[in-house]
mmCIF file of C-alpha atoms in Angstrom:
data_model
loop_
_atom_site.group_PDB
_atom_site.id
_atom_site.type_symbol
_atom_site.label_atom_id
_atom_site.label_comp_id
_atom_site.label_asym_id
_atom_site.label_seq_id
_atom_site.Cartn_x
_atom_site.Cartn_y
_atom_site.Cartn_z
ATOM 1 C CA MET A 1 83.912 103.143 89.500
ATOM 2 C CA SER A 2 83.271 99.372 89.989
ATOM 3 C CA ALA A 3 84.894 98.186 93.468
ATOM 4 C CA GLU A 4 87.818 97.069 91.250
ATOM 5 C CA GLU A 5 89.074 99.915 90.133
ATOM 6 C CA LEU A 6 88.648 101.813 93.193
ATOM 7 C CA ALA A 7 91.308 99.326 94.807
ATOM 8 C CA LYS A 8 93.585 99.950 91.920
ATOM 9 C CA LEU A 9 92.877 103.895 91.763
ATOM 10 C CA ALA A 10 94.214 103.107 95.688
ATOM 11 C CA GLN A 11 97.052 101.061 95.133
ATOM 12 C CA ASN A 12 98.486 103.800 92.674
ATOM 13 C CA PRO A 13 100.932 106.295 94.855
ATOM 14 C CA VAL A 14 100.063 108.779 91.851
ATOM 15 C CA GLY A 15 96.302 108.418 90.970
ATOM 16 C CA ASN A 16 94.787 111.464 90.108
ATOM 17 C CA LEU A 17 92.240 111.208 93.626
ATOM 18 C CA ILE A 18 91.826 113.094 96.917
ATOM 19 C CA SER A 19 92.473 110.710 99.742
ATOM 20 C CA LEU A 20 92.866 110.589 103.576
ATOM 21 C CA PRO A 21 94.560 107.627 104.664
ATOM 22 C CA PHE A 22 95.043 107.055 108.327
ATOM 23 C CA GLN A 23 97.895 104.292 108.682
ATOM 24 C CA ASN A 24 98.771 102.874 111.671
ATOM 25 C CA ASN A 25 101.934 100.671 112.381
ATOM 26 C CA THR A 26 102.380 98.744 115.732
ATOM 27 C CA ASN A 27 105.834 97.969 116.001
ATOM 28 C CA LEU A 28 106.473 95.071 118.852
ATOM 29 C CA ASN A 29 109.643 94.221 120.543
ATOM 30 C CA VAL A 30 110.944 97.731 120.303
ATOM 31 C CA GLY A 31 114.049 98.937 122.377
ATOM 32 C CA PRO A 32 116.093 97.352 125.149
ATOM 33 C CA GLU A 33 112.793 97.150 127.076
ATOM 34 C CA LYS A 34 111.252 95.225 124.049
ATOM 35 C CA GLY A 35 108.414 97.174 124.451
ATOM 36 C CA THR A 36 105.603 98.664 121.970
ATOM 37 C CA GLN A 37 105.617 101.265 119.637
ATOM 38 C CA ASN A 38 103.009 102.671 117.865
ATOM 39 C CA ILE A 39 102.974 105.105 115.012
ATOM 40 C CA LEU A 40 99.605 106.770 113.579
ATOM 41 C CA ASN A 41 100.592 108.022 109.951
ATOM 42 C CA ILE A 42 98.167 110.994 109.059
ATOM 43 C CA GLN A 43 98.493 110.800 104.923
ATOM 44 C CA PRO A 44 96.569 113.368 102.932
ATOM 45 C CA VAL A 45 96.983 112.989 99.384
ATOM 46 C CA LEU A 46 96.245 115.705 97.014
ATOM 47 C CA PRO A 47 96.478 116.153 93.507
ATOM 48 C CA ILE A 48 96.951 119.080 91.442
ATOM 49 C CA SER A 49 96.261 119.496 88.050
ATOM 50 C CA ILE A 50 98.866 121.486 85.707
ATOM 51 C CA ASN A 51 97.434 121.301 82.321
ATOM 52 C CA SER A 52 95.978 118.594 80.475
ATOM 53 C CA ASP A 53 99.326 116.868 80.261
ATOM 54 C CA TRP A 54 100.647 116.776 83.815
ATOM 55 C CA ASN A 55 99.601 116.629 87.487
ATOM 56 C CA ILE A 56 101.564 117.226 90.522
ATOM 57 C CA ILE A 57 100.428 114.726 93.061
ATOM 58 C CA THR A 58 101.357 116.037 96.894
ATOM 59 C CA ARG A 59 101.531 113.389 99.784
ATOM 60 C CA THR A 60 102.459 114.508 103.191
ATOM 61 C CA ILE A 61 102.799 112.275 106.656
ATOM 62 C CA VAL A 62 101.964 113.569 109.635
ATOM 63 C CA PRO A 63 103.136 110.546 112.119
ATOM 64 C CA VAL A 64 101.986 110.640 115.606
ATOM 65 C CA ILE A 65 103.785 108.538 118.047
ATOM 66 C CA TRP A 66 103.560 106.444 121.298
ATOM 67 C CA MET A 67 107.480 105.742 122.476
ATOM 68 C CA PRO A 68 107.830 102.829 124.910
ATOM 69 C CA SER A 69 110.417 103.571 128.008
ATOM 70 C CA LEU A 70 114.165 103.240 126.613
ATOM 71 C CA GLY A 71 115.607 102.390 129.606
ATOM 72 C CA PRO A 72 114.973 101.358 132.998
ATOM 73 C CA ASN A 73 114.868 104.984 134.086
ATOM 74 C CA LEU A 74 113.370 106.563 131.240
ATOM 75 C CA GLU A 75 109.638 107.430 130.611
ATOM 76 C CA SER A 76 107.636 106.861 127.857
ATOM 77 C CA THR A 77 106.758 109.546 125.438
ATOM 78 C CA ASP A 78 104.355 110.377 123.026
ATOM 79 C CA GLY A 79 103.639 113.257 120.503
ATOM 80 C CA ILE A 80 104.239 114.219 116.697
ATOM 81 C CA GLY A 81 107.104 113.198 114.965
ATOM 82 C CA ASP A 82 108.816 114.697 111.911
ATOM 83 C CA THR A 83 106.694 115.473 108.978
ATOM 84 C CA VAL A 84 107.448 114.078 105.194
ATOM 85 C CA PHE A 85 106.367 116.128 102.521
ATOM 86 C CA THR A 86 106.239 114.503 98.925
ATOM 87 C CA ALA A 87 105.632 116.379 95.353
ATOM 88 C CA PHE A 88 105.166 113.974 92.384
ATOM 89 C CA LEU A 89 105.299 115.208 89.043
ATOM 90 C CA SER A 90 103.343 112.709 86.960
ATOM 91 C CA PRO A 91 101.551 112.299 83.458
ATOM 92 C CA ALA A 92 97.885 112.931 83.853
ATOM 93 C CA LYS A 93 97.333 110.560 80.689
ATOM 94 C CA PRO A 94 99.853 107.660 81.395
ATOM 95 C CA GLY A 95 100.079 104.108 79.637
ATOM 96 C CA ARG A 96 100.540 100.964 81.342
ATOM 97 C CA TRP A 97 103.406 101.974 83.065
ATOM 98 C CA ILE A 98 102.999 104.998 85.335
ATOM 99 C CA TRP A 99 105.433 107.247 86.754
ATOM 100 C CA GLY A 100 106.157 110.076 89.222
ATOM 101 C CA ALA A 101 109.115 112.181 90.217
ATOM 102 C CA GLY A 102 109.844 114.931 92.737
ATOM 103 C CA PRO A 103 111.462 116.147 95.851
ATOM 104 C CA VAL A 104 110.819 115.100 99.396
ATOM 105 C CA VAL A 105 111.512 117.105 102.193
ATOM 106 C CA GLN A 106 111.840 116.245 106.110
ATOM 107 C CA ALA A 107 110.085 119.483 108.330
ATOM 108 C CA PRO A 108 111.286 118.968 112.377
ATOM 109 C CA THR A 109 107.705 119.506 113.383
ATOM 110 C CA ASN A 110 108.702 116.423 116.349
ATOM 111 C CA THR A 111 107.059 117.204 119.994
ATOM 112 C CA SER A 112 109.902 115.852 121.567
ATOM 113 C CA LYS A 113 113.405 115.105 120.957
ATOM 114 C CA GLU A 114 112.766 111.341 121.112
ATOM 115 C CA LEU A 115 110.462 111.690 118.154
ATOM 116 C CA GLY A 116 112.411 113.070 115.405
ATOM 117 C CA ASN A 117 115.297 115.162 114.503
ATOM 118 C CA GLY A 118 115.930 118.551 114.997
ATOM 119 C CA ASN A 119 116.945 119.454 111.362
ATOM 120 C CA TRP A 120 115.540 119.857 107.837
ATOM 121 C CA GLY A 121 116.020 117.547 105.194
ATOM 122 C CA LEU A 122 115.550 117.363 101.336
ATOM 123 C CA GLY A 123 116.208 114.720 98.843
ATOM 124 C CA PRO A 124 114.333 113.228 95.402
ATOM 125 C CA SER A 125 111.522 110.549 95.377
ATOM 126 C CA PHE A 126 110.884 108.456 92.452
ATOM 127 C CA VAL A 127 107.670 105.915 92.204
ATOM 128 C CA LEU A 128 107.441 103.289 89.323
ATOM 129 C CA LEU A 129 104.058 101.170 88.769
ATOM 130 C CA HIS A 130 102.565 98.871 86.110
ATOM 131 C CA LEU A 131 98.409 98.933 85.977
ATOM 132 C CA GLU A 132 96.918 97.676 83.080
ATOM 133 C CA HIS A 133 93.178 97.772 82.573
ATOM 134 C CA GLY A 134 91.996 93.954 82.509
ATOM 135 C CA SER A 135 94.713 92.734 84.856
ATOM 136 C CA PRO A 136 94.419 92.087 88.527
ATOM 137 C CA TRP A 137 97.872 93.044 89.039
ATOM 138 C CA VAL A 138 99.247 96.899 90.528
ATOM 139 C CA TYR A 139 102.807 96.488 91.356
ATOM 140 C CA GLY A 140 105.582 98.843 91.258
ATOM 141 C CA ALA A 141 108.251 100.588 93.916
ATOM 142 C CA LEU A 142 108.505 104.080 95.346
ATOM 143 C CA VAL A 143 112.541 104.885 96.502
ATOM 144 C CA ASN A 144 113.164 108.120 98.067
ATOM 145 C CA ASN A 145 116.319 109.590 99.866
ATOM 146 C CA LEU A 146 116.374 112.368 102.633
ATOM 147 C CA TRP A 147 119.590 114.813 103.453
ATOM 148 C CA SER A 148 119.511 116.780 106.208
ATOM 149 C CA LEU A 149 120.506 120.799 105.159
ATOM 150 C CA THR A 150 121.368 121.490 108.512
ATOM 151 C CA HIS A 151 123.664 119.500 111.605
ATOM 152 C CA ASP A 152 123.203 121.914 114.691
ATOM 153 C CA LYS A 153 119.649 121.000 116.016
ATOM 154 C CA HIS A 154 119.169 117.713 117.971
ATOM 155 C CA GLY A 155 120.081 114.551 116.569
ATOM 156 C CA GLY A 156 122.611 115.874 114.094
ATOM 157 C CA ASP A 157 123.211 114.993 110.359
ATOM 158 C CA TYR A 158 121.589 111.785 108.600
ATOM 159 C CA ASN A 159 121.039 110.207 105.495
ATOM 160 C CA ASN A 160 118.133 108.096 105.262
ATOM 161 C CA GLY A 161 116.815 105.888 102.143
ATOM 162 C CA LEU A 162 113.832 104.302 101.807
ATOM 163 C CA ILE A 163 112.510 101.214 99.362
ATOM 164 C CA GLN A 164 108.723 100.178 99.324
ATOM 165 C CA PRO A 165 107.920 97.454 96.640
ATOM 166 C CA PHE A 166 104.641 96.737 96.336
ATOM 167 C CA VAL A 167 102.385 94.197 94.728
ATOM 168 C CA ASN A 168 98.672 93.776 94.976
ATOM 169 C CA TYR A 169 96.314 91.435 93.171
ATOM 170 C CA ASN A 170 92.820 92.312 93.382
ATOM 171 C CA PHE A 171 89.335 90.601 93.170
ATOM 172 C CA LYS A 172 86.335 91.766 91.075
ATOM 173 C CA ASP A 173 84.450 92.480 94.670
ATOM 174 C CA GLY A 174 87.251 95.056 95.842
ATOM 175 C CA PHE A 175 89.060 92.504 97.630
ATOM 176 C CA TYR A 176 92.388 92.300 97.251
ATOM 177 C CA LEU A 177 95.668 90.405 98.711
ATOM 178 C CA THR A 178 98.714 92.983 99.035
ATOM 179 C CA SER A 179 102.390 93.083 100.212
ATOM 180 C CA ALA A 180 104.216 96.656 100.075
ATOM 181 C CA PRO A 181 106.905 96.008 102.865
ATOM 182 C CA ILE A 182 109.129 99.204 103.729
ATOM 183 C CA LEU A 183 112.729 99.033 103.630
ATOM 184 C CA THR A 184 114.814 101.594 105.430
ATOM 185 C CA VAL A 185 118.761 102.479 105.180
ATOM 186 C CA ASP A 186 120.573 104.878 107.431
ATOM 187 C CA TRP A 187 123.479 105.454 105.560
ATOM 188 C CA THR A 188 125.472 106.800 108.288
ATOM 189 C CA VAL A 189 126.323 103.596 110.554
ATOM 190 C CA ASP A 190 127.995 100.696 109.927
ATOM 191 C CA SER A 191 126.898 98.338 107.353
ATOM 192 C CA ASP A 192 125.387 95.660 109.545
ATOM 193 C CA ASN A 193 123.513 97.617 111.602
ATOM 194 C CA ARG A 194 121.736 100.145 109.023
ATOM 195 C CA TRP A 195 118.725 98.385 107.035
ATOM 196 C CA LYS A 196 115.657 97.128 107.970
ATOM 197 C CA ILE A 197 114.004 94.733 105.912
ATOM 198 C CA PRO A 198 110.555 93.317 106.328
ATOM 199 C CA LEU A 199 108.720 91.132 105.134
ATOM 200 C CA GLY A 200 104.929 89.827 104.886
ATOM 201 C CA GLY A 201 101.811 90.887 103.709
ATOM 202 C CA GLY A 202 97.940 91.044 104.088
ATOM 203 C CA MET A 203 94.248 91.766 102.958
ATOM 204 C CA GLY A 204 92.603 95.035 101.606
ATOM 205 C CA LYS A 205 88.960 95.466 101.024
ATOM 206 C CA ILE A 206 86.910 98.520 99.703
ATOM 207 C CA PHE A 207 83.728 99.264 101.220
ATOM 208 C CA HIS A 208 81.115 102.439 101.189
ATOM 209 C CA PHE A 209 80.262 104.308 103.761
ATOM 210 C CA CYS A 210 76.935 105.571 102.432
ATOM 211 C CA LYS A 211 78.644 106.821 99.322
ATOM 212 C CA LEU A 212 81.744 107.286 100.520
ATOM 213 C CA PRO A 213 84.644 105.007 98.962
ATOM 214 C CA VAL A 214 86.565 103.398 101.957
ATOM 215 C CA ASN A 215 89.503 101.215 101.649
ATOM 216 C CA THR A 216 90.616 99.295 104.502
ATOM 217 C CA GLN A 217 93.787 97.042 105.119
ATOM 218 C CA LEU A 218 95.623 94.747 107.403
ATOM 219 C CA ALA A 219 98.745 93.423 106.970
ATOM 220 C CA ALA A 220 102.004 92.133 109.232
ATOM 221 C CA TYR A 221 105.761 91.955 108.746
ATOM 222 C CA TYR A 222 108.345 90.489 109.844
ATOM 223 C CA ASN A 223 111.961 91.814 109.761
ATOM 224 C CA VAL A 224 114.131 89.759 108.595
ATOM 225 C CA ALA A 225 116.900 92.709 109.014
ATOM 226 C CA ALA A 226 116.654 95.563 111.641
ATOM 227 C CA PRO A 227 119.136 97.913 113.343
ATOM 228 C CA ASP A 228 120.125 97.036 117.052
ATOM 229 C CA ASP A 229 116.819 97.402 119.355
ATOM 230 C CA GLY A 230 114.613 97.272 116.235
ATOM 231 C CA ALA A 231 111.101 95.793 116.364
ATOM 232 C CA ASP A 232 111.203 92.500 115.008
ATOM 233 C CA TRP A 233 106.981 92.532 113.827
ATOM 234 C CA GLN A 234 104.815 95.166 112.737
ATOM 235 C CA ILE A 235 100.979 95.441 112.524
ATOM 236 C CA ARG A 236 99.720 97.449 109.927
ATOM 237 C CA ALA A 237 96.068 98.645 109.725
ATOM 238 C CA GLN A 238 94.492 101.697 107.483
ATOM 239 C CA VAL A 239 91.761 102.959 106.672
ATOM 240 C CA GLN A 240 91.966 105.018 103.665
ATOM 241 C CA PHE A 241 88.346 107.366 102.534
ATOM 242 C CA MET A 242 88.454 108.207 99.127
ATOM 243 C CA PHE A 243 87.067 111.464 97.230
ATOM 244 C CA PRO A 244 87.457 110.055 93.537
ATOM 245 C CA LYS A 245 86.793 112.987 91.387
#
């Protein structure tokens, strides 16, 4: 595969590709102390072939979190956050428009109360994108929503939505421009405090480590809307090891 084809494959959330992305998100000016929060998302992707017509693409996100002090008498915290698992059913031979749908599950794997919610969650997830041979553009959106299944553990009820629009422009040598902001919403709080809306973008490049393709990316996003004490900037860096069939 060419570098451009590998870049497009990496940009497809339901691509038939085994990969291991490490995505690091540094959030600036978090909390009343205006500290720096760091979240390293370990995100293995494993496709499962059902038959010649259908695939299931599994995506797991395990966050490793460093949380700054949230008050003058509170210490910083680090550990594992809640794990999110998604399984997309997707056509094995799609056309220009590619879709996937399936359940998303949140597991309370957090190692401390400050790093997650103690209740399991479940909801739907959908992705739709446009990817055409000969076109440099890859664009689409991923949407999901998680409802807590229980409420008696720490953190209580939750009802959280996520929208990630993405657009990529690819060049022949595997270099590309990208924007993939992650919008989040907490439906349980007041309307003027529930949304986080980032704007921004960055660039990426396909490299080869020996014969192994590696997708690298660097981007920055400014939150034009954020909850109280939320971050105002996010710096995102990603290294994705790709194992194309």
